[in-house]
Amino acid sequence: MDIRATDTPLLEWTGDGLVIGLFEDAVELTGELATLDEKLAGSIKELITEEEFKGKQGSSVFTRVGANSPVRKIILVGLGKPEALKLDGLRRAAATAARLAKKQKSKTLGISLPIWNNDPTQTAQAIAEGVQLALYQDNRFKSEPEDKGPQVETVDLLGLAGQEAAITRGNQIAAGVFLARQLVAAPANSLTPITMAETAQQIASDHGLQIEILEQEDCEKLGMGAFLGVAKASELPPKFIHLTYKPEGTPKRKLAIVGKGLTFDSGGLNIKGAGSGIETMKIDMGGAAATLGAAKAIGQLKPDVEVHFISAVTENMISGRAMHPGDILTASNGKTIEVNNTDAEGRLTLADALVFTEKLGVDAIIDLATLTGACVIALGDDIAGLFSPDDALAKQVEKAAEASGEKFWRLPMEEKYFEGLKSGIADMKNTGPRPGGSITAALFLKQFVKETPWAHLDIAGPVWTEKENGYNGSGATGFGVRTLVNWVLSDS
Ligand code: BES
Ligand code: MN
Ligand code: ZN
């Protein structure tokens, strides 16, 4: 699919589907739109009246226009109240329109949406992202593709001439999101620590990143007892992935992104029971998927920032070699952990990944993890938890998230709750009481970051969606990639 910036006026555009965005309670046609309506024999006005279209955010209607018309279908999308329009509103409107156009078998699409905040660049990028993300289809595991038939081939962004670079950026970010979605959607018999490492190799060779894969023996030498404790029961070798993007010249900043990479989480000997969602636990590498998705996007966007992408990848399985509940593990910073629950495995793998990362001497670290069911209980399926002892970094993440349309809510790192992790025999236990479970998980991770500004994103809810939602189809969302990319590209 080709998304193009065009200077073709609205009145002269010809093609299969013309998308027009209208604000709420401002659907009377004036100016260019009135002229277009006349040209189309009043069909826009008729559509608005007949469908009682009010321009409500998320609403859409369409109609076929006369056979000899230069435009075959008109698609109207509601934008809500003008003062409430956010950049993400345009991304969603573009997504709604693109989905509808695809259902209507439109091959050529023209999109006319208002420019947000006098910023044609951000507008063009957001629309490109919305169209791409909405039209994504994953047929890898189907013997027959479900979306045979005409596809959207060209999309013209009207009124956005000269915004080619912004569209390219949108496409590159979407490619990162697609990779994250594919990785999360792939089942555990297809996506393993080995294939995950191969994917990282591929990103490195496609986009010129440096790569280092630490094998089990390398991790042993570094004393990564927490990560290796989790990996012990698996028949598959663990892989510790470290990708590095280095810009030409001196980088403005050095950053690191760390993702939880459990290609499957059975719970270990504290095995997940019936009703626990064990059959969905292929998604437990959603943090690593966002990390690699961001690496793919950053490798193409080429900012003046050095970025390290890290994941300790393994499965959490059961076998005669499995760690026992009650085992004491020693992490690579020397701290000892009493494993009172083998299902709290993500924090064990992240502990060694964070220690490794801090030694790189970066300016800031963000980790992403499908870490706790407790976070889903607290914030629901659409909102990720944001934890950070560093207010400035937390603000940076919130700002990056705002432009991306991904939702985060900051939760407190209440030090007092660390008491719940006190162990009588080791430095700490890996789980505390059920209340505040996502907070104690964050406090556990904090034990493995000494002084580098650090934020932890608990993405257990938003990595996956059951129902179609905005630019996400049902299934893997690729959550996190867009916020990470915005964070890396931001000046602060
Ligand atoms: N991978 C899970 C968390 C999870 C739950 C992700 C639901 C996505 C959806 C994690 O490893 C886990 O099992 N956490 C336990 C922690 C508990 C044992 C303290 C949980 O949340 O129940
Ligand atoms: Mn678990
Ligand atoms: Zn897990």
Short mmCIF file of C-alpha atoms and ligand atoms in Angstrom, two decimals:
data_model
loop_
_atom_site.label_atom_id
_atom_site.label_comp_id
_atom_site.label_asym_id
_atom_site.label_seq_id
_atom_site.Cartn_x
_atom_site.Cartn_y
_atom_site.Cartn_z
CA MET A 1 0.00 0.00 0.00
CA ASP A 2 1.23 3.42 -0.98
CA ILE A 3 0.39 6.46 1.17
CA ARG A 4 1.00 9.72 -0.66
CA ALA A 5 0.90 13.41 0.19
CA THR A 6 -0.97 15.23 -2.52
CA ASP A 7 -1.74 18.81 -3.54
CA THR A 8 -4.81 17.70 -5.52
CA PRO A 9 -7.70 19.91 -4.32
CA LEU A 10 -10.65 18.15 -2.71
CA LEU A 11 -12.87 19.12 -5.65
CA GLU A 12 -10.58 17.51 -8.19
CA TRP A 13 -9.72 14.25 -6.44
CA THR A 14 -10.98 11.14 -8.20
CA GLY A 15 -10.98 7.56 -6.96
CA ASP A 16 -12.94 4.82 -5.17
CA GLY A 17 -13.44 6.30 -1.71
CA LEU A 18 -13.25 9.87 -0.49
CA VAL A 19 -13.00 10.25 3.29
CA ILE A 20 -14.13 13.50 4.88
CA GLY A 21 -13.77 14.28 8.57
CA LEU A 22 -16.52 16.38 10.18
CA PHE A 23 -16.69 17.89 13.66
CA GLU A 24 -19.58 17.23 16.01
CA ASP A 25 -22.63 19.45 15.49
CA ALA A 26 -20.88 21.20 12.62
CA VAL A 27 -22.05 18.99 9.81
CA GLU A 28 -23.68 21.71 7.68
CA LEU A 29 -21.72 21.99 4.48
CA THR A 30 -19.95 25.22 3.69
CA GLY A 31 -17.23 26.40 1.31
CA GLU A 32 -15.43 23.68 -0.60
CA LEU A 33 -17.65 20.96 0.87
CA ALA A 34 -20.81 22.72 -0.32
CA THR A 35 -19.32 22.95 -3.81
CA LEU A 36 -18.31 19.29 -3.72
CA ASP A 37 -21.82 18.36 -2.59
CA GLU A 38 -23.31 20.27 -5.55
CA LYS A 39 -20.91 18.47 -7.85
CA LEU A 40 -22.07 15.14 -6.41
CA ALA A 41 -25.76 16.04 -6.84
CA GLY A 42 -26.38 16.61 -3.13
CA SER A 43 -25.37 13.12 -2.02
CA ILE A 44 -23.28 14.29 0.96
CA LYS A 45 -26.16 16.33 2.38
CA GLU A 46 -28.52 13.45 1.81
CA LEU A 47 -26.15 11.04 3.58
CA ILE A 48 -25.91 13.33 6.61
CA THR A 49 -29.68 13.74 6.85
CA GLU A 50 -30.67 10.16 6.16
CA GLU A 51 -28.16 8.64 8.55
CA GLU A 52 -28.66 11.40 11.13
CA PHE A 53 -24.89 11.85 11.11
CA LYS A 54 -23.85 14.19 13.93
CA GLY A 55 -20.06 14.01 13.68
CA LYS A 56 -19.67 12.17 16.99
CA GLN A 57 -16.15 10.89 17.64
CA GLY A 58 -15.76 7.36 16.31
CA SER A 59 -18.92 7.46 14.16
CA SER A 60 -18.84 6.89 10.41
CA VAL A 61 -21.28 6.63 7.50
CA PHE A 62 -20.85 6.04 3.80
CA THR A 63 -22.79 6.14 0.57
CA ARG A 64 -22.31 5.22 -3.04
CA VAL A 65 -22.56 8.14 -5.46
CA GLY A 66 -23.76 8.11 -9.10
CA ALA A 67 -22.13 5.72 -11.56
CA ASN A 68 -20.45 8.43 -13.62
CA SER A 69 -19.19 10.32 -10.64
CA PRO A 70 -15.42 10.92 -10.28
CA VAL A 71 -15.76 9.61 -6.72
CA ARG A 72 -17.47 6.23 -6.20
CA LYS A 73 -18.06 6.39 -2.47
CA ILE A 74 -18.16 9.07 0.17
CA ILE A 75 -17.11 8.13 3.69
CA LEU A 76 -17.82 10.57 6.51
CA VAL A 77 -16.02 10.17 9.82
CA GLY A 78 -16.95 11.99 13.01
CA LEU A 79 -14.24 13.90 14.87
CA GLY A 80 -16.14 14.94 17.99
CA LYS A 81 -15.94 18.49 19.36
CA PRO A 82 -13.19 20.58 17.72
CA GLU A 83 -11.74 21.77 21.05
CA ALA A 84 -11.45 18.17 22.26
CA LEU A 85 -9.66 16.83 19.18
CA LYS A 86 -6.38 15.15 20.04
CA LEU A 87 -3.75 13.95 17.61
CA ASP A 88 -4.86 10.41 18.37
CA GLY A 89 -8.40 11.37 17.31
CA LEU A 90 -7.08 11.85 13.77
CA ARG A 91 -5.17 8.56 13.95
CA ARG A 92 -8.40 6.82 14.97
CA ALA A 93 -10.51 8.62 12.35
CA ALA A 94 -8.05 7.56 9.63
CA ALA A 95 -8.18 4.00 10.96
CA THR A 96 -11.98 3.91 10.98
CA ALA A 97 -12.08 5.22 7.41
CA ALA A 98 -9.44 2.79 6.18
CA ARG A 99 -11.30 -0.20 7.67
CA LEU A 100 -14.55 0.91 6.11
CA ALA A 101 -12.88 1.50 2.75
CA LYS A 102 -11.42 -1.98 2.83
CA LYS A 103 -14.83 -3.50 3.59
CA GLN A 104 -16.23 -1.47 0.71
CA LYS A 105 -13.50 -2.88 -1.54
CA SER A 106 -12.12 0.56 -2.35
CA LYS A 107 -8.69 0.34 -3.94
CA THR A 108 -7.96 4.04 -4.13
CA LEU A 109 -8.66 6.21 -1.13
CA GLY A 110 -8.50 9.98 -0.57
CA ILE A 111 -8.47 11.30 2.99
CA SER A 112 -9.40 14.85 3.92
CA LEU A 113 -9.01 15.50 7.63
CA PRO A 114 -8.33 18.77 9.46
CA ILE A 115 -4.78 19.68 10.42
CA TRP A 116 -4.24 19.21 14.13
CA ASN A 117 -2.74 22.04 16.16
CA ASN A 118 -1.44 23.79 13.00
CA ASP A 119 0.97 20.92 12.63
CA PRO A 120 0.76 19.24 9.22
CA THR A 121 3.79 17.06 9.98
CA GLN A 122 2.37 15.39 13.08
CA THR A 123 -1.01 15.21 11.33
CA ALA A 124 0.38 13.38 8.29
CA GLN A 125 2.36 10.98 10.45
CA ALA A 126 -0.64 10.16 12.64
CA ILE A 127 -2.93 9.57 9.65
CA ALA A 128 -0.34 7.32 7.99
CA GLU A 129 0.00 5.34 11.23
CA GLY A 130 -3.77 5.04 11.61
CA VAL A 131 -4.24 3.72 8.08
CA GLN A 132 -1.35 1.26 8.34
CA LEU A 133 -2.26 -0.06 11.78
CA ALA A 134 -5.92 -0.55 10.87
CA LEU A 135 -5.23 -2.42 7.64
CA TYR A 136 -2.73 -4.83 9.22
CA GLN A 137 -3.64 -8.47 8.70
CA ASP A 138 -1.76 -11.50 9.98
CA ASN A 139 -2.29 -14.55 7.75
CA ARG A 140 0.86 -16.43 8.78
CA PHE A 141 -0.99 -19.22 10.50
CA LYS A 142 -3.95 -19.56 8.10
CA SER A 143 -3.84 -22.05 5.26
CA GLU A 144 -6.15 -19.71 3.30
CA PRO A 145 -5.87 -15.94 3.78
CA GLU A 146 -9.11 -14.47 5.12
CA ASP A 147 -8.88 -11.20 3.27
CA LYS A 148 -8.82 -12.29 -0.33
CA GLY A 149 -10.25 -9.77 -2.77
CA PRO A 150 -9.42 -6.13 -3.38
CA GLN A 151 -7.13 -4.35 -0.96
CA VAL A 152 -6.54 -0.65 -0.45
CA GLU A 153 -3.70 0.16 -2.85
CA THR A 154 -3.21 3.91 -2.69
CA VAL A 155 -4.11 6.46 -0.05
CA ASP A 156 -3.89 10.16 -0.89
CA LEU A 157 -3.61 12.57 2.03
CA LEU A 158 -5.36 15.71 0.80
CA GLY A 159 -4.09 19.06 1.97
CA LEU A 160 -0.81 17.56 3.17
CA ALA A 161 1.44 18.16 0.17
CA GLY A 162 5.13 18.09 1.08
CA GLN A 163 4.67 15.78 4.07
CA GLU A 164 6.41 12.79 2.49
CA ALA A 165 8.99 12.55 5.27
CA ALA A 166 6.27 12.48 7.93
CA ILE A 167 4.46 9.70 6.07
CA THR A 168 7.67 7.71 5.83
CA ARG A 169 8.14 8.12 9.57
CA GLY A 170 4.59 6.88 10.14
CA ASN A 171 5.28 3.87 7.91
CA GLN A 172 8.53 3.06 9.70
CA ILE A 173 6.90 3.24 13.11
CA ALA A 174 4.02 1.09 11.86
CA ALA A 175 6.56 -1.49 10.66
CA GLY A 176 7.92 -1.62 14.21
CA VAL A 177 4.41 -2.08 15.60
CA PHE A 178 3.73 -4.85 13.05
CA LEU A 179 6.82 -6.72 14.15
CA ALA A 180 5.74 -6.46 17.79
CA ARG A 181 2.24 -7.70 16.90
CA GLN A 182 3.64 -10.63 14.93
CA LEU A 183 5.94 -11.64 17.76
CA VAL A 184 3.18 -11.48 20.38
CA ALA A 185 0.65 -13.31 18.18
CA ALA A 186 3.04 -16.14 17.30
CA PRO A 187 2.44 -19.16 19.52
CA ALA A 188 5.12 -20.60 21.79
CA ASN A 189 5.78 -23.55 19.47
CA SER A 190 6.74 -21.09 16.75
CA LEU A 191 8.27 -18.21 18.67
CA THR A 192 10.94 -19.60 20.97
CA PRO A 193 14.04 -18.05 22.55
CA ILE A 194 15.91 -19.30 19.46
CA THR A 195 13.59 -17.71 16.90
CA MET A 196 13.41 -14.56 19.01
CA ALA A 197 17.21 -14.28 18.85
CA GLU A 198 17.04 -14.90 15.08
CA THR A 199 14.55 -12.06 14.75
CA ALA A 200 16.96 -9.77 16.59
CA GLN A 201 19.78 -10.89 14.25
CA GLN A 202 17.55 -10.03 11.30
CA ILE A 203 16.85 -6.52 12.63
CA ALA A 204 20.59 -6.01 13.13
CA SER A 205 21.44 -7.04 9.58
CA ASP A 206 18.49 -5.21 7.97
CA HIS A 207 19.07 -1.89 9.69
CA GLY A 208 22.75 -1.88 10.66
CA LEU A 209 22.52 -2.39 14.43
CA GLN A 210 25.18 -4.17 16.48
CA ILE A 211 24.15 -7.41 18.08
CA GLU A 212 25.39 -9.61 20.86
CA ILE A 213 23.57 -12.79 21.93
CA LEU A 214 24.71 -14.17 25.27
CA GLU A 215 24.33 -17.94 25.51
CA GLN A 216 23.68 -19.83 28.73
CA GLU A 217 27.43 -20.19 29.54
CA ASP A 218 27.95 -16.44 29.03
CA CYS A 219 25.08 -15.72 31.40
CA GLU A 220 26.55 -18.18 33.92
CA LYS A 221 29.88 -16.34 33.77
CA LEU A 222 28.08 -13.09 34.51
CA GLY A 223 26.38 -14.71 37.49
CA MET A 224 22.84 -14.32 36.17
CA GLY A 225 21.40 -16.80 38.65
CA ALA A 226 17.92 -15.26 38.67
CA PHE A 227 17.44 -15.42 34.89
CA LEU A 228 18.97 -18.89 34.68
CA GLY A 229 16.83 -20.14 37.57
CA VAL A 230 13.75 -19.43 35.47
CA ALA A 231 15.32 -20.93 32.33
CA LYS A 232 16.34 -24.18 34.02
CA ALA A 233 13.26 -26.29 33.32
CA SER A 234 13.02 -25.47 29.61
CA GLU A 235 14.25 -27.86 26.93
CA LEU A 236 15.15 -24.75 24.92
CA PRO A 237 18.34 -22.74 25.45
CA PRO A 238 17.91 -19.26 26.98
CA LYS A 239 19.05 -16.33 24.87
CA PHE A 240 20.12 -12.96 26.25
CA ILE A 241 19.67 -10.42 23.46
CA HIS A 242 21.56 -7.14 23.32
CA LEU A 243 21.04 -4.98 20.23
CA THR A 244 22.71 -1.60 19.93
CA TYR A 245 21.80 1.28 17.67
CA LYS A 246 24.67 3.78 17.36
CA PRO A 247 24.22 6.98 15.39
CA GLU A 248 26.98 8.42 13.27
CA GLY A 249 28.93 11.02 15.27
CA THR A 250 28.51 11.67 18.98
CA PRO A 251 25.13 10.67 20.40
CA LYS A 252 23.12 13.30 22.27
CA ARG A 253 22.03 10.71 24.84
CA LYS A 254 22.45 7.04 25.62
CA LEU A 255 19.27 5.16 26.43
CA ALA A 256 18.27 1.59 27.12
CA ILE A 257 15.04 -0.33 26.64
CA VAL A 258 14.61 -3.65 28.42
CA GLY A 259 11.74 -6.05 27.66
CA LYS A 260 10.43 -9.07 29.56
CA GLY A 261 10.86 -12.00 27.18
CA LEU A 262 9.00 -15.08 28.41
CA THR A 263 8.04 -16.92 25.22
CA PHE A 264 5.71 -18.96 27.41
CA ASP A 265 4.74 -18.71 31.06
CA SER A 266 3.29 -21.93 32.46
CA GLY A 267 3.84 -20.62 35.98
CA GLY A 268 6.54 -23.22 36.65
CA LEU A 269 5.87 -25.58 39.58
CA ASN A 270 3.39 -23.00 40.88
CA ILE A 271 1.65 -23.92 37.67
CA LYS A 272 -1.14 -21.73 36.39
CA GLY A 273 -4.46 -23.48 37.08
CA ALA A 274 -7.77 -23.62 35.23
CA GLY A 275 -9.17 -20.18 34.49
CA SER A 276 -5.76 -18.55 34.88
CA GLY A 277 -5.42 -17.84 31.17
CA ILE A 278 -2.46 -20.21 30.77
CA GLU A 279 -3.45 -20.75 27.13
CA THR A 280 -2.80 -17.05 26.46
CA MET A 281 0.68 -16.99 27.99
CA LYS A 282 2.46 -16.81 24.62
CA ILE A 283 1.94 -13.05 25.11
CA ASP A 284 4.43 -12.99 27.98
CA MET A 285 7.16 -11.69 25.71
CA GLY A 286 5.14 -8.55 24.90
CA GLY A 287 7.81 -6.36 26.49
CA ALA A 288 10.56 -7.94 24.40
CA ALA A 289 8.32 -7.64 21.32
CA ALA A 290 7.89 -3.90 21.89
CA THR A 291 11.64 -3.63 22.47
CA LEU A 292 12.46 -5.32 19.15
CA GLY A 293 9.67 -3.39 17.38
CA ALA A 294 11.20 -0.16 18.66
CA ALA A 295 14.65 -1.35 17.51
CA LYS A 296 13.31 -1.94 14.01
CA ALA A 297 11.73 1.54 13.89
CA ILE A 298 14.76 3.32 15.44
CA GLY A 299 17.09 1.52 13.04
CA GLN A 300 15.22 3.20 10.19
CA LEU A 301 14.52 6.58 11.81
CA LYS A 302 18.21 7.00 12.72
CA PRO A 303 18.04 9.57 15.55
CA ASP A 304 21.16 11.11 17.17
CA VAL A 305 20.72 8.90 20.20
CA GLU A 306 22.48 5.67 21.15
CA VAL A 307 19.92 3.05 22.13
CA HIS A 308 20.44 -0.36 23.70
CA PHE A 309 17.69 -2.96 23.32
CA ILE A 310 17.85 -5.80 25.80
CA SER A 311 15.90 -8.92 26.64
CA ALA A 312 16.63 -12.03 28.69
CA VAL A 313 14.55 -14.55 26.75
CA THR A 314 13.40 -17.95 27.99
CA GLU A 315 10.31 -20.00 28.86
CA ASN A 316 8.94 -20.67 32.34
CA MET A 317 8.33 -24.44 32.29
CA ILE A 318 8.13 -27.48 34.53
CA SER A 319 10.41 -30.52 34.54
CA GLY A 320 12.61 -32.48 36.92
CA ARG A 321 15.11 -29.68 36.57
CA ALA A 322 12.66 -26.92 37.42
CA MET A 323 13.45 -24.53 40.23
CA HIS A 324 11.52 -25.49 43.33
CA PRO A 325 9.27 -23.11 45.18
CA GLY A 326 11.49 -21.96 48.04
CA ASP A 327 14.76 -22.12 46.10
CA ILE A 328 17.21 -19.29 46.71
CA LEU A 329 18.73 -17.68 43.63
CA THR A 330 21.63 -15.24 43.46
CA ALA A 331 21.30 -12.45 40.90
CA SER A 332 24.24 -10.89 39.05
CA ASN A 333 24.46 -8.00 41.52
CA GLY A 334 24.97 -10.51 44.36
CA LYS A 335 21.50 -10.13 45.87
CA THR A 336 19.77 -13.33 46.98
CA ILE A 337 16.12 -14.09 46.24
CA GLU A 338 13.87 -16.64 47.91
CA VAL A 339 11.52 -17.82 45.15
CA ASN A 340 8.29 -18.20 47.11
CA ASN A 341 6.33 -18.34 43.84
CA THR A 342 7.78 -19.65 40.56
CA ASP A 343 5.02 -17.82 38.66
CA ALA A 344 6.58 -14.47 39.54
CA GLU A 345 9.30 -15.28 36.99
CA GLY A 346 9.34 -12.09 34.91
CA ARG A 347 10.90 -10.03 37.69
CA LEU A 348 13.63 -12.68 38.09
CA THR A 349 14.62 -12.46 34.43
CA LEU A 350 14.39 -8.66 34.50
CA ALA A 351 16.58 -8.47 37.62
CA ASP A 352 19.63 -9.74 35.72
CA ALA A 353 18.69 -7.82 32.58
CA LEU A 354 18.56 -4.56 34.56
CA VAL A 355 21.90 -5.21 36.28
CA PHE A 356 23.49 -5.90 32.88
CA THR A 357 21.90 -2.76 31.40
CA GLU A 358 23.02 -0.40 34.14
CA LYS A 359 26.64 -1.47 33.56
CA LEU A 360 26.39 -0.02 30.02
CA GLY A 361 26.44 3.47 31.53
CA VAL A 362 23.29 4.78 29.89
CA ASP A 363 21.46 8.01 30.85
CA ALA A 364 18.10 6.30 31.41
CA ILE A 365 16.49 2.87 31.36
CA ILE A 366 12.90 1.93 30.57
CA ASP A 367 11.69 -1.61 31.05
CA LEU A 368 8.42 -3.00 29.69
CA ALA A 369 6.88 -6.17 30.99
CA THR A 370 3.66 -8.17 31.03
CA LEU A 371 4.48 -8.37 34.70
CA THR A 372 1.35 -8.67 36.83
CA GLY A 373 -2.28 -9.63 36.66
CA ALA A 374 -2.66 -7.13 39.51
CA CYS A 375 -1.93 -4.27 37.12
CA VAL A 376 -4.74 -5.47 34.84
CA ILE A 377 -7.09 -5.54 37.83
CA ALA A 378 -6.05 -1.99 38.75
CA LEU A 379 -6.12 -0.33 35.32
CA GLY A 380 -8.07 -2.62 32.99
CA ASP A 381 -7.12 -3.81 29.53
CA ASP A 382 -6.35 -0.50 27.85
CA ILE A 383 -4.06 1.25 30.30
CA ALA A 384 -0.51 0.33 31.25
CA GLY A 385 1.04 1.02 34.63
CA LEU A 386 3.93 3.47 34.83
CA PHE A 387 6.29 3.25 37.79
CA SER A 388 9.34 5.42 38.33
CA PRO A 389 11.25 6.88 41.26
CA ASP A 390 12.33 9.64 38.83
CA ASP A 391 9.71 12.35 38.24
CA ALA A 392 11.50 13.82 35.22
CA LEU A 393 11.67 10.46 33.45
CA ALA A 394 8.04 9.69 34.33
CA LYS A 395 7.06 13.02 32.73
CA GLN A 396 9.07 12.18 29.60
CA VAL A 397 7.20 8.89 29.27
CA GLU A 398 3.84 10.58 29.80
CA LYS A 399 4.66 13.14 27.12
CA ALA A 400 5.83 10.50 24.65
CA ALA A 401 2.67 8.48 25.36
CA GLU A 402 0.36 11.44 24.79
CA ALA A 403 1.47 11.88 21.18
CA SER A 404 1.39 8.13 20.55
CA GLY A 405 -2.17 7.62 21.77
CA GLU A 406 -1.04 4.83 24.12
CA LYS A 407 -2.41 5.14 27.64
CA PHE A 408 -0.38 4.96 30.85
CA TRP A 409 -1.21 5.77 34.44
CA ARG A 410 1.45 6.44 37.02
CA LEU A 411 1.24 4.27 40.13
CA PRO A 412 3.14 4.89 43.37
CA MET A 413 6.33 3.11 44.36
CA GLU A 414 5.35 3.00 48.03
CA GLU A 415 8.59 1.99 49.77
CA LYS A 416 6.72 0.72 52.83
CA TYR A 417 5.25 -2.09 50.75
CA PHE A 418 8.73 -3.55 50.33
CA GLU A 419 8.17 -5.04 53.78
CA GLY A 420 5.92 -7.55 52.02
CA LEU A 421 9.00 -8.85 50.19
CA LYS A 422 11.14 -9.36 53.32
CA SER A 423 12.51 -12.88 53.60
CA GLY A 424 13.69 -14.60 56.77
CA ILE A 425 16.45 -16.43 54.91
CA ALA A 426 17.44 -14.41 51.83
CA ASP A 427 17.70 -10.71 50.89
CA MET A 428 14.13 -10.72 49.58
CA LYS A 429 11.31 -12.92 48.40
CA ASN A 430 10.05 -12.64 44.85
CA THR A 431 6.40 -12.10 45.78
CA GLY A 432 4.53 -10.28 48.50
CA PRO A 433 0.86 -10.23 49.49
CA ARG A 434 -1.85 -10.01 46.84
CA PRO A 435 -2.92 -6.41 47.54
CA GLY A 436 -0.72 -3.94 45.66
CA GLY A 437 0.86 -6.77 43.65
CA SER A 438 1.97 -4.57 40.76
CA ILE A 439 3.61 -2.14 43.22
CA THR A 440 5.63 -4.79 45.04
CA ALA A 441 6.69 -6.13 41.63
CA ALA A 442 8.02 -2.68 40.73
CA LEU A 443 9.74 -2.38 44.11
CA PHE A 444 11.38 -5.75 43.50
CA LEU A 445 12.80 -4.52 40.17
CA LYS A 446 14.09 -1.35 41.86
CA GLN A 447 16.50 -3.52 43.88
CA PHE A 448 18.40 -4.12 40.65
CA VAL A 449 18.85 -0.52 39.50
CA LYS A 450 21.32 1.47 41.57
CA GLU A 451 21.41 5.04 40.31
CA THR A 452 20.36 5.32 36.69
CA PRO A 453 17.01 7.06 36.07
CA TRP A 454 14.63 4.19 35.45
CA ALA A 455 10.96 3.63 34.62
CA HIS A 456 9.01 0.39 34.60
CA LEU A 457 5.97 -0.08 32.37
CA ASP A 458 3.59 -2.90 33.28
CA ILE A 459 1.87 -3.69 29.98
CA ALA A 460 0.08 -6.93 30.96
CA GLY A 461 -3.32 -5.44 30.00
CA PRO A 462 -2.81 -3.59 26.72
CA VAL A 463 -0.54 -6.06 24.84
CA TRP A 464 -3.62 -7.95 23.71
CA THR A 465 -7.20 -7.03 22.91
CA GLU A 466 -10.16 -9.37 22.51
CA LYS A 467 -12.18 -6.99 20.38
CA GLU A 468 -11.35 -4.60 17.55
CA ASN A 469 -10.57 -1.22 19.07
CA GLY A 470 -9.56 1.88 17.08
CA TYR A 471 -6.53 1.04 14.98
CA ASN A 472 -6.05 -2.28 16.80
CA GLY A 473 -7.71 -5.33 15.34
CA SER A 474 -8.48 -8.13 17.77
CA GLY A 475 -5.34 -9.86 19.06
CA ALA A 476 -1.83 -8.49 19.54
CA THR A 477 -1.67 -4.68 19.67
CA GLY A 478 2.06 -3.98 19.44
CA PHE A 479 1.59 -1.77 22.52
CA GLY A 480 4.59 0.25 23.64
CA VAL A 481 6.45 0.66 20.36
CA ARG A 482 5.05 4.10 19.55
CA THR A 483 5.65 5.51 23.02
CA LEU A 484 9.21 4.13 23.07
CA VAL A 485 10.00 5.62 19.67
CA ASN A 486 8.59 9.02 20.70
CA TRP A 487 10.62 8.89 23.89
CA VAL A 488 13.85 8.18 22.02
CA LEU A 489 13.12 10.92 19.47
CA SER A 490 12.20 13.56 22.10
CA ASP A 491 14.78 16.22 22.98
CA SER A 492 14.79 15.91 26.74
N1 BES B 1 2.93 -13.22 33.04
C1 BES B 1 2.26 -13.10 34.26
C2 BES B 1 1.43 -11.83 34.38
C3 BES B 1 0.27 -11.69 33.43
C4 BES B 1 -1.00 -11.98 33.86
C5 BES B 1 0.45 -11.20 32.16
C6 BES B 1 -2.08 -11.81 33.01
C7 BES B 1 -0.63 -11.03 31.31
C8 BES B 1 -1.89 -11.33 31.73
C9 BES B 1 3.26 -13.11 35.41
O1 BES B 1 4.42 -13.83 35.20
C10 BES B 1 2.56 -13.74 36.58
O2 BES B 1 2.28 -14.89 36.50
N2 BES B 1 2.32 -12.94 37.59
C11 BES B 1 1.65 -13.39 38.75
C12 BES B 1 2.41 -12.86 39.95
C13 BES B 1 2.00 -13.47 41.24
C14 BES B 1 2.46 -14.91 41.28
C15 BES B 1 2.62 -12.69 42.36
C16 BES B 1 0.23 -12.81 38.73
O3 BES B 1 0.06 -11.70 38.26
O4 BES B 1 -0.68 -13.53 39.14
MN MN B 2 4.21 -15.88 35.73
ZN ZN B 3 4.98 -14.05 33.27
#
